[in-house]
Amino acid sequence: APQSRSIMAELTAALVTIATAASAAVDGDAVRRHEGAWTSAQLCSSPVWFHNKLYLVSSRIDNVSHFCVFDGATGATVTCPPSSNGHFFFSAVVDHSAVDHDLSHSSDQPSARSSNPTEALWVFGSAWDRAQHREGEPGWGTGPCADAIEGKGPGCHVGVWGTTDPLLQEWTFTTAVTLPKPFTVANVGVSMLPPGNRGASSPGLPGHQGYMALEAHDTVSIAVNVNADRSLFQGWELLPANYTAAPRNPKVPSRGYAGGFELACPSTRYNPLDRYYYVFGGGVDIQLRRSRTLGANSWSEPVLMATGCAKHPPGNSRYNWTDPACRPSSNMTRVAPGYFTEFWASSEGVKAEPFLSNLSAWDYGTSDADFCDQGGVGPTRFIYEQNWQGKPTHFDGKGVTFYQVELFDGNEFEFLSSFFPAVH
């Protein structure tokens, strides 16, 4: 009898393991729900959940390029820190662990300090002023990141802005990373590791509390933050090529690679559930890869997260003109209820909305993906731009830029793991 009970216990445990694996095997793509278009007015954006409220941090081109933070529900402008002027390609991440950063030397509010700092919002952007152009300058604009290409100036840098102010009015700014000339960088994505976690144990890889993927070059495509104080202002170190690079693509010498794929518009996360580093992004298709060590050739094969509705022929991509998600009856072709309500009621929103009904006519590309959960719990909001990047040469139609939003019931770590349902 004891032996029988032992066999039954083992069988029960095995069945539980199988059931758990079957449950986890639901592909992340299958359980995402389209909410619709969040906005069409923003570029290079990150959703963030900060002090129990949803915001959108977006890159802006006005008289100068900079970032602004918008109320996720109404679209109302919350803040546009002046210290971000002359930068672009912004991304953001929230550290929900307890912090106590000294903001007493903020460049925007010199005497500012948050009263109850329990979360920190971090924003990163490169020194490109996309509102200014000089003849002969690269198409992205002017500034240190343009000068660096010609070996001029102090070098292309990535700025970092941080705040613990629940009202988002008090910010500190400094330079996080400066690339060696003539390298330049456009987009960057940053992720933090859980408190006390120092990352993969790999020869030559320093312990770190965060990592950054740079849309730069195969030899300078990832940096790590070696500090342990939960502050991302200082402590960034570029990793050598043997930890980040894949074979160089001579046709695209200024773009970043890791494991053989281009890090266009990258976003990042470290997932403590499976102990993988994730990078996802793309300028036409959104692809997701992961690595245990950040090492060269350690990255997984890509998983397609999103692509344009105008892709042909059918079956080549997740979305195409025959896909139900792209048809006029889909949520993908509507304004997402409860998002940027003031924008959609404005003349700009009214003008943009009709383009949602004919996505198959112009939506050739997706880019600038990012996501966030609600402080460690679901749902997770996954967003990405719809645009006409990647359009064929004969295309002469019109389109706009939308940010689509999709929901996943679990937190962001469960969301990432769901794309790789096999044994972690």
Tab-separated table of C-alpha atoms in Angstrom:
chain	number	residue	atom	x	y	z
A	1	ALA	CA	0.000	0.000	0.000
A	2	PRO	CA	2.740	2.528	0.821
A	3	GLN	CA	4.345	1.782	-2.550
A	4	SER	CA	0.974	2.240	-4.281
A	5	ARG	CA	0.466	5.595	-2.570
A	6	SER	CA	3.977	6.610	-3.663
A	7	ILE	CA	3.212	5.688	-7.278
A	8	MET	CA	-0.099	7.566	-7.111
A	9	ALA	CA	1.657	10.636	-5.674
A	10	GLU	CA	4.214	10.571	-8.444
A	11	LEU	CA	1.476	10.147	-11.064
A	12	THR	CA	-0.509	13.029	-9.583
A	13	ALA	CA	2.571	15.251	-9.561
A	14	ALA	CA	3.276	14.295	-13.175
A	15	LEU	CA	-0.286	15.146	-14.222
A	16	VAL	CA	-0.059	18.505	-12.459
A	17	THR	CA	3.210	19.194	-14.273
A	18	ILE	CA	1.651	18.287	-17.628
A	19	ALA	CA	-1.408	20.427	-16.946
A	20	THR	CA	0.745	23.351	-15.908
A	21	ALA	CA	2.872	23.005	-19.020
A	22	ALA	CA	-0.243	22.805	-21.202
A	23	SER	CA	-1.626	25.929	-19.598
A	24	ALA	CA	1.665	27.760	-20.094
A	25	ALA	CA	1.800	26.608	-23.710
A	26	VAL	CA	-0.829	29.099	-24.777
A	27	ASP	CA	1.108	31.310	-27.177
A	28	GLY	CA	1.291	34.933	-26.086
A	29	ASP	CA	-0.017	35.964	-29.462
A	30	ALA	CA	-3.191	33.948	-28.956
A	31	VAL	CA	-4.205	35.567	-25.684
A	32	ARG	CA	-3.571	39.213	-26.551
A	33	ARG	CA	-6.737	41.199	-27.076
A	34	HIS	CA	-6.918	44.145	-29.440
A	35	GLU	CA	-8.222	47.278	-27.758
A	36	GLY	CA	-7.753	49.555	-30.767
A	37	ALA	CA	-5.812	52.729	-31.506
A	38	TRP	CA	-4.540	54.623	-28.456
A	39	THR	CA	-3.477	57.724	-30.398
A	40	SER	CA	-2.092	58.899	-33.712
A	41	ALA	CA	-0.312	61.985	-32.432
A	42	GLN	CA	2.811	60.555	-30.785
A	43	LEU	CA	6.158	59.050	-31.805
A	44	CYS	CA	8.655	56.712	-30.069
A	45	SER	CA	6.487	56.173	-26.990
A	46	SER	CA	6.400	54.045	-23.844
A	47	PRO	CA	3.371	53.227	-21.691
A	48	VAL	CA	4.143	53.496	-17.971
A	49	TRP	CA	2.188	52.695	-14.814
A	50	PHE	CA	3.309	55.192	-12.182
A	51	HIS	CA	1.677	55.735	-8.790
A	52	ASN	CA	-1.377	53.717	-9.827
A	53	LYS	CA	-2.009	55.654	-13.008
A	54	LEU	CA	-1.404	55.029	-16.710
A	55	TYR	CA	0.715	57.494	-18.717
A	56	LEU	CA	2.240	57.654	-22.176
A	57	VAL	CA	5.793	59.019	-22.431
A	58	SER	CA	6.289	60.260	-25.996
A	59	SER	CA	8.897	61.869	-28.205
A	60	ARG	CA	7.802	65.201	-29.679
A	61	ILE	CA	8.982	67.437	-32.510
A	62	ASP	CA	7.889	71.030	-31.957
A	63	ASN	CA	10.280	73.994	-32.157
A	64	VAL	CA	12.757	71.593	-30.632
A	65	SER	CA	12.597	67.846	-30.095
A	66	HIS	CA	11.874	66.726	-26.525
A	67	PHE	CA	9.642	64.373	-24.538
A	68	CYS	CA	6.298	64.896	-22.876
A	69	VAL	CA	4.257	62.790	-20.471
A	70	PHE	CA	0.552	62.451	-21.254
A	71	ASP	CA	-2.396	61.229	-19.224
A	72	GLY	CA	-3.108	57.794	-20.655
A	73	ALA	CA	-6.868	58.172	-20.440
A	74	THR	CA	-7.487	61.746	-21.567
A	75	GLY	CA	-4.335	62.544	-23.520
A	76	ALA	CA	-3.868	65.755	-21.533
A	77	THR	CA	-0.261	66.958	-21.281
A	78	VAL	CA	1.135	66.366	-17.781
A	79	THR	CA	4.678	67.676	-18.269
A	80	CYS	CA	7.371	68.388	-20.872
A	81	PRO	CA	10.683	68.746	-18.988
A	82	PRO	CA	12.772	71.543	-20.571
A	83	SER	CA	15.978	69.610	-19.896
A	84	SER	CA	14.904	67.090	-22.562
A	85	ASN	CA	15.159	69.706	-25.316
A	86	GLY	CA	17.534	68.672	-28.082
A	87	HIS	CA	16.978	64.937	-27.532
A	88	PHE	CA	14.731	62.374	-29.197
A	89	PHE	CA	14.020	58.629	-29.543
A	90	PHE	CA	12.788	58.405	-25.947
A	91	SER	CA	11.806	55.301	-24.008
A	92	ALA	CA	10.754	54.894	-20.380
A	93	VAL	CA	10.611	52.315	-17.609
A	94	VAL	CA	9.325	52.386	-14.025
A	95	ASP	CA	11.129	50.868	-11.049
A	96	HIS	CA	8.364	49.841	-8.647
A	97	SER	CA	10.751	48.806	-5.879
A	98	ALA	CA	11.395	51.126	-2.943
A	99	VAL	CA	13.847	53.889	-3.782
A	100	ASP	CA	15.096	57.125	-2.280
A	101	HIS	CA	16.826	59.065	-5.043
A	102	ASP	CA	18.102	62.521	-4.200
A	103	LEU	CA	16.400	64.941	-6.572
A	104	SER	CA	17.707	68.046	-4.850
A	105	HIS	CA	19.868	68.934	-7.859
A	106	SER	CA	17.254	68.683	-10.574
A	107	SER	CA	18.086	70.781	-13.613
A	108	ASP	CA	14.393	71.651	-13.989
A	109	GLN	CA	13.536	72.296	-10.333
A	110	PRO	CA	16.776	72.988	-8.401
A	111	SER	CA	15.221	72.608	-4.963
A	112	ALA	CA	12.874	69.733	-5.773
A	113	ARG	CA	12.565	66.555	-3.760
A	114	SER	CA	9.690	64.083	-3.701
A	115	SER	CA	7.937	63.651	-0.365
A	116	ASN	CA	7.254	59.907	-0.555
A	117	PRO	CA	9.518	58.277	-3.139
A	118	THR	CA	8.339	54.681	-3.556
A	119	GLU	CA	8.618	54.439	-7.339
A	120	ALA	CA	11.003	55.909	-9.887
A	121	LEU	CA	10.241	56.763	-13.499
A	122	TRP	CA	13.272	56.677	-15.803
A	123	VAL	CA	13.338	58.159	-19.318
A	124	PHE	CA	16.181	57.732	-21.792
A	125	GLY	CA	16.811	59.544	-25.077
A	126	SER	CA	19.675	60.233	-27.463
A	127	ALA	CA	21.112	63.651	-28.297
A	128	TRP	CA	19.360	64.179	-31.624
A	129	ASP	CA	17.428	67.387	-32.240
A	130	ARG	CA	15.008	66.272	-34.927
A	131	ALA	CA	13.404	69.696	-35.170
A	132	GLN	CA	16.597	71.238	-36.573
A	133	HIS	CA	18.342	70.400	-39.829
A	134	ARG	CA	21.445	71.728	-41.540
A	135	GLU	CA	22.376	71.097	-45.137
A	136	GLY	CA	24.586	68.076	-45.349
A	137	GLU	CA	23.569	66.755	-41.907
A	138	PRO	CA	22.050	63.273	-41.513
A	139	GLY	CA	18.303	63.113	-41.982
A	140	TRP	CA	17.573	62.607	-38.300
A	141	GLY	CA	18.563	66.162	-37.404
A	142	THR	CA	21.393	67.925	-35.587
A	143	GLY	CA	23.195	67.758	-32.250
A	144	PRO	CA	25.990	65.718	-30.676
A	145	CYS	CA	24.760	62.440	-32.189
A	146	ALA	CA	24.863	63.983	-35.676
A	147	ASP	CA	28.273	65.563	-35.093
A	148	ALA	CA	29.744	62.280	-33.861
A	149	ILE	CA	29.262	60.613	-37.237
A	150	GLU	CA	31.849	63.021	-38.665
A	151	GLY	CA	34.114	62.651	-35.649
A	152	LYS	CA	33.187	66.059	-34.284
A	153	GLY	CA	32.172	67.221	-30.818
A	154	PRO	CA	32.206	65.342	-27.508
A	155	GLY	CA	30.487	62.250	-28.892
A	156	CYS	CA	26.931	60.976	-29.153
A	157	HIS	CA	25.344	60.576	-25.745
A	158	VAL	CA	22.225	59.051	-24.230
A	159	GLY	CA	20.558	61.229	-21.620
A	160	VAL	CA	18.664	59.961	-18.591
A	161	TRP	CA	15.839	61.711	-16.745
A	162	GLY	CA	14.543	60.456	-13.420
A	163	THR	CA	11.728	61.372	-11.063
A	164	THR	CA	10.008	60.026	-7.974
A	165	ASP	CA	7.515	62.889	-7.890
A	166	PRO	CA	3.951	61.495	-8.087
A	167	LEU	CA	2.928	64.685	-9.920
A	168	LEU	CA	5.766	64.293	-12.461
A	169	GLN	CA	6.900	67.910	-12.145
A	170	GLU	CA	10.347	67.369	-10.588
A	171	TRP	CA	13.062	65.850	-12.779
A	172	THR	CA	16.789	65.219	-12.628
A	173	PHE	CA	18.801	64.974	-15.845
A	174	THR	CA	22.313	63.785	-16.626
A	175	THR	CA	24.249	61.893	-19.300
A	176	ALA	CA	24.025	58.111	-18.975
A	177	VAL	CA	26.281	56.873	-21.785
A	178	THR	CA	28.615	58.556	-24.280
A	179	LEU	CA	29.601	56.492	-27.301
A	180	PRO	CA	33.100	56.601	-28.766
A	181	LYS	CA	33.280	58.559	-32.009
A	182	PRO	CA	32.242	58.005	-34.777
A	183	PHE	CA	29.454	55.821	-33.387
A	184	THR	CA	25.976	57.242	-33.051
A	185	VAL	CA	22.723	55.926	-31.637
A	186	ALA	CA	19.054	56.550	-32.231
A	187	ASN	CA	16.650	54.483	-30.108
A	188	VAL	CA	17.559	52.828	-26.831
A	189	GLY	CA	15.643	50.503	-24.531
A	190	VAL	CA	16.374	50.060	-20.822
A	191	SER	CA	15.332	47.444	-18.278
A	192	MET	CA	16.018	47.010	-14.580
A	193	LEU	CA	16.628	43.763	-12.743
A	194	PRO	CA	14.816	42.950	-9.475
A	195	PRO	CA	16.454	44.256	-6.277
A	196	GLY	CA	19.368	42.049	-5.302
A	197	ASN	CA	19.588	40.376	-8.709
A	198	ARG	CA	22.949	41.038	-10.377
A	199	GLY	CA	22.269	39.299	-13.674
A	200	ALA	CA	23.796	36.362	-15.497
A	201	SER	CA	26.960	34.776	-14.149
A	202	SER	CA	29.198	34.822	-17.184
A	203	PRO	CA	32.984	35.384	-17.463
A	204	GLY	CA	33.706	39.037	-18.113
A	205	LEU	CA	30.136	40.207	-17.563
A	206	PRO	CA	30.028	42.549	-14.556
A	207	GLY	CA	27.222	42.300	-12.043
A	208	HIS	CA	24.507	44.797	-12.910
A	209	GLN	CA	21.134	46.199	-11.886
A	210	GLY	CA	20.011	47.204	-15.385
A	211	TYR	CA	20.848	46.888	-19.048
A	212	MET	CA	20.405	49.000	-22.169
A	213	ALA	CA	20.058	47.981	-25.813
A	214	LEU	CA	21.292	50.639	-28.233
A	215	GLU	CA	20.327	51.047	-31.860
A	216	ALA	CA	23.942	51.827	-32.574
A	217	HIS	CA	26.413	49.300	-33.981
A	218	ASP	CA	27.332	45.670	-33.500
A	219	THR	CA	30.338	46.606	-31.377
A	220	VAL	CA	28.493	49.036	-29.078
A	221	SER	CA	24.974	47.649	-28.856
A	222	ILE	CA	24.472	46.860	-25.149
A	223	ALA	CA	25.440	48.616	-21.904
A	224	VAL	CA	24.937	47.489	-18.320
A	225	ASN	CA	24.516	49.527	-15.149
A	226	VAL	CA	27.002	48.142	-12.626
A	227	ASN	CA	25.741	50.091	-9.605
A	228	ALA	CA	23.512	48.540	-6.949
A	229	ASP	CA	21.652	51.556	-5.554
A	230	ARG	CA	18.574	51.438	-7.873
A	231	SER	CA	19.705	54.710	-9.460
A	232	LEU	CA	20.275	54.769	-13.215
A	233	PHE	CA	21.933	58.175	-13.372
A	234	GLN	CA	25.477	56.802	-13.178
A	235	GLY	CA	27.270	53.480	-13.531
A	236	TRP	CA	26.721	52.613	-17.218
A	237	GLU	CA	29.380	50.581	-19.025
A	238	LEU	CA	29.365	49.579	-22.697
A	239	LEU	CA	29.934	45.845	-23.085
A	240	PRO	CA	32.647	44.563	-25.442
A	241	ALA	CA	31.691	43.084	-28.781
A	242	ASN	CA	32.020	39.478	-27.635
A	243	TYR	CA	29.042	39.994	-25.336
A	244	THR	CA	26.802	41.856	-27.733
A	245	ALA	CA	27.818	41.440	-31.325
A	246	ALA	CA	26.915	39.262	-34.235
A	247	PRO	CA	28.648	39.239	-37.616
A	248	ARG	CA	28.688	42.791	-38.900
A	249	ASN	CA	26.350	43.691	-41.739
A	250	PRO	CA	28.436	45.956	-44.013
A	251	LYS	CA	25.300	47.306	-45.672
A	252	VAL	CA	24.052	48.829	-42.416
A	253	PRO	CA	27.221	49.924	-40.602
A	254	SER	CA	25.549	52.288	-38.153
A	255	ARG	CA	22.853	50.011	-36.736
A	256	GLY	CA	22.990	47.777	-33.683
A	257	TYR	CA	22.931	44.021	-33.702
A	258	ALA	CA	22.708	41.318	-31.069
A	259	GLY	CA	22.709	37.677	-32.018
A	260	GLY	CA	22.312	38.441	-35.706
A	261	PHE	CA	19.287	40.733	-35.693
A	262	GLU	CA	19.000	44.446	-36.082
A	263	LEU	CA	18.098	46.311	-32.900
A	264	ALA	CA	15.890	48.861	-34.622
A	265	CYS	CA	13.723	50.736	-32.115
A	266	PRO	CA	14.614	48.299	-29.304
A	267	SER	CA	12.806	47.718	-26.037
A	268	THR	CA	14.142	45.462	-23.303
A	269	ARG	CA	13.217	43.480	-20.217
A	270	TYR	CA	14.940	41.127	-17.830
A	271	ASN	CA	12.518	38.361	-16.865
A	272	PRO	CA	13.122	36.891	-13.371
A	273	LEU	CA	10.645	34.074	-14.080
A	274	ASP	CA	12.894	32.418	-16.639
A	275	ARG	CA	16.121	34.423	-16.088
A	276	TYR	CA	16.313	35.571	-19.701
A	277	TYR	CA	17.207	38.948	-21.146
A	278	TYR	CA	14.644	39.988	-23.757
A	279	VAL	CA	15.034	42.452	-26.626
A	280	PHE	CA	12.253	43.254	-29.045
A	281	GLY	CA	11.819	45.817	-31.749
A	282	GLY	CA	12.018	46.510	-35.449
A	283	GLY	CA	11.354	49.203	-38.002
A	284	VAL	CA	8.987	47.141	-40.158
A	285	ASP	CA	8.167	44.007	-38.136
A	286	ILE	CA	8.261	43.643	-34.353
A	287	GLN	CA	10.435	40.673	-33.425
A	288	LEU	CA	11.260	39.256	-30.002
A	289	ARG	CA	14.443	37.420	-29.004
A	290	ARG	CA	16.014	36.426	-25.716
A	291	SER	CA	19.377	35.425	-24.276
A	292	ARG	CA	20.535	33.981	-20.968
A	293	THR	CA	23.951	35.671	-21.043
A	294	LEU	CA	23.855	38.658	-23.457
A	295	GLY	CA	26.659	36.804	-25.238
A	296	ALA	CA	27.382	36.799	-28.943
A	297	ASN	CA	25.388	34.138	-30.761
A	298	SER	CA	23.397	33.361	-27.597
A	299	TRP	CA	20.151	34.917	-28.826
A	300	SER	CA	17.135	32.792	-29.695
A	301	GLU	CA	15.466	32.615	-33.055
A	302	PRO	CA	12.976	35.475	-33.516
A	303	VAL	CA	9.317	35.372	-32.608
A	304	LEU	CA	7.096	37.678	-34.636
A	305	MET	CA	5.059	39.939	-32.368
A	306	ALA	CA	3.388	42.250	-34.915
A	307	THR	CA	3.618	43.386	-38.516
A	308	GLY	CA	1.676	45.511	-40.957
A	309	CYS	CA	-1.812	44.842	-42.286
A	310	ALA	CA	-0.820	45.594	-45.886
A	311	LYS	CA	1.752	42.800	-46.100
A	312	HIS	CA	1.528	40.450	-49.089
A	313	PRO	CA	1.207	37.628	-49.890
A	314	PRO	CA	-1.129	36.238	-47.207
A	315	GLY	CA	0.477	33.895	-44.735
A	316	ASN	CA	3.890	35.559	-44.676
A	317	SER	CA	3.202	37.409	-41.477
A	318	ARG	CA	0.871	37.482	-38.506
A	319	TYR	CA	-1.112	40.391	-39.854
A	320	ASN	CA	-1.946	40.764	-43.528
A	321	TRP	CA	-4.848	41.860	-45.602
A	322	THR	CA	-6.693	38.542	-45.143
A	323	ASP	CA	-6.163	38.412	-41.370
A	324	PRO	CA	-9.403	38.945	-39.408
A	325	ALA	CA	-7.526	41.293	-37.058
A	326	CYS	CA	-7.107	43.776	-39.906
A	327	ARG	CA	-10.660	43.701	-41.217
A	328	PRO	CA	-13.071	46.594	-40.594
A	329	SER	CA	-14.977	44.478	-38.039
A	330	SER	CA	-11.874	44.066	-35.850
A	331	ASN	CA	-11.118	46.068	-32.714
A	332	MET	CA	-7.833	46.900	-34.390
A	333	THR	CA	-9.698	49.252	-36.717
A	334	ARG	CA	-11.380	51.248	-33.961
A	335	VAL	CA	-10.418	53.901	-31.453
A	336	ALA	CA	-9.517	52.179	-28.179
A	337	PRO	CA	-12.238	53.030	-25.636
A	338	GLY	CA	-10.977	55.061	-22.684
A	339	TYR	CA	-7.638	56.124	-24.226
A	340	PHE	CA	-6.711	59.709	-25.201
A	341	THR	CA	-10.348	60.752	-25.216
A	342	GLU	CA	-9.564	64.456	-25.565
A	343	PHE	CA	-7.338	63.798	-28.556
A	344	TRP	CA	-9.941	61.740	-30.421
A	345	ALA	CA	-12.502	64.482	-29.857
A	346	SER	CA	-10.135	67.098	-31.326
A	347	SER	CA	-9.900	68.065	-34.997
A	348	GLU	CA	-6.619	66.157	-35.292
A	349	GLY	CA	-8.202	62.988	-33.972
A	350	VAL	CA	-11.295	63.361	-36.167
A	351	LYS	CA	-9.036	63.746	-39.210
A	352	ALA	CA	-6.946	60.670	-38.364
A	353	GLU	CA	-9.695	58.220	-37.385
A	354	PRO	CA	-10.916	57.333	-40.925
A	355	PHE	CA	-7.517	55.804	-41.709
A	356	LEU	CA	-8.326	53.003	-39.241
A	357	SER	CA	-10.955	51.662	-41.642
A	358	ASN	CA	-8.491	50.969	-44.479
A	359	LEU	CA	-5.378	49.596	-42.776
A	360	SER	CA	-4.747	47.183	-45.633
A	361	ALA	CA	-4.232	50.128	-47.992
A	362	TRP	CA	-1.274	51.735	-46.188
A	363	ASP	CA	-0.150	49.888	-43.021
A	364	TYR	CA	3.048	48.328	-44.377
A	365	GLY	CA	5.068	48.498	-41.183
A	366	THR	CA	5.121	48.418	-37.404
A	367	SER	CA	7.768	49.846	-35.093
A	368	ASP	CA	8.558	51.315	-31.660
A	369	ALA	CA	6.930	48.616	-29.559
A	370	ASP	CA	6.870	48.702	-25.771
A	371	PHE	CA	4.705	47.506	-22.901
A	372	CYS	CA	4.009	47.773	-19.186
A	373	ASP	CA	1.915	46.049	-16.585
A	374	GLN	CA	0.373	47.619	-13.495
A	375	GLY	CA	3.192	47.472	-10.988
A	376	GLY	CA	3.834	43.747	-11.254
A	377	VAL	CA	0.253	42.622	-11.876
A	378	GLY	CA	-1.846	42.369	-15.026
A	379	PRO	CA	-3.054	43.433	-17.360
A	380	THR	CA	-0.045	44.107	-19.547
A	381	ARG	CA	-0.488	46.740	-22.245
A	382	PHE	CA	1.518	46.058	-25.388
A	383	ILE	CA	1.767	48.976	-27.815
A	384	TYR	CA	3.320	49.511	-31.219
A	385	GLU	CA	3.216	52.006	-34.061
A	386	GLN	CA	1.371	51.341	-37.291
A	387	ASN	CA	2.902	53.238	-40.203
A	388	TRP	CA	3.968	52.919	-43.817
A	389	GLN	CA	7.634	52.119	-43.197
A	390	GLY	CA	8.581	49.317	-45.556
A	391	LYS	CA	6.119	50.462	-48.202
A	392	PRO	CA	6.793	49.331	-51.790
A	393	THR	CA	8.393	51.778	-54.185
A	394	HIS	CA	5.171	52.147	-56.172
A	395	PHE	CA	3.145	53.215	-53.120
A	396	ASP	CA	1.795	56.749	-53.571
A	397	GLY	CA	-1.080	56.681	-51.106
A	398	LYS	CA	-1.573	58.345	-47.760
A	399	GLY	CA	-1.365	57.045	-44.227
A	400	VAL	CA	-0.932	58.146	-40.645
A	401	THR	CA	0.831	56.828	-37.561
A	402	PHE	CA	-1.295	55.033	-34.986
A	403	TYR	CA	-0.279	53.493	-31.694
A	404	GLN	CA	-2.190	50.246	-31.290
A	405	VAL	CA	-2.763	48.880	-27.784
A	406	GLU	CA	-3.321	45.224	-26.914
A	407	LEU	CA	-4.031	43.604	-23.542
A	408	PHE	CA	-2.603	40.478	-21.956
A	409	ASP	CA	-4.198	39.334	-18.690
A	410	GLY	CA	-0.970	38.504	-16.862
A	411	ASN	CA	1.982	40.654	-15.823
A	412	GLU	CA	4.799	41.603	-18.186
A	413	PHE	CA	7.003	38.680	-17.170
A	414	GLU	CA	4.227	36.176	-17.898
A	415	PHE	CA	3.603	38.017	-21.160
A	416	LEU	CA	7.199	37.537	-22.296
A	417	SER	CA	7.420	33.903	-21.207
A	418	SER	CA	4.222	33.071	-23.089
A	419	PHE	CA	6.012	33.571	-26.399
A	420	PHE	CA	8.368	30.709	-25.488
A	421	PRO	CA	6.018	28.087	-24.022
A	422	ALA	CA	8.585	25.271	-24.022
A	423	VAL	CA	10.638	24.402	-20.952
A	424	HIS	CA	12.474	27.553	-19.836
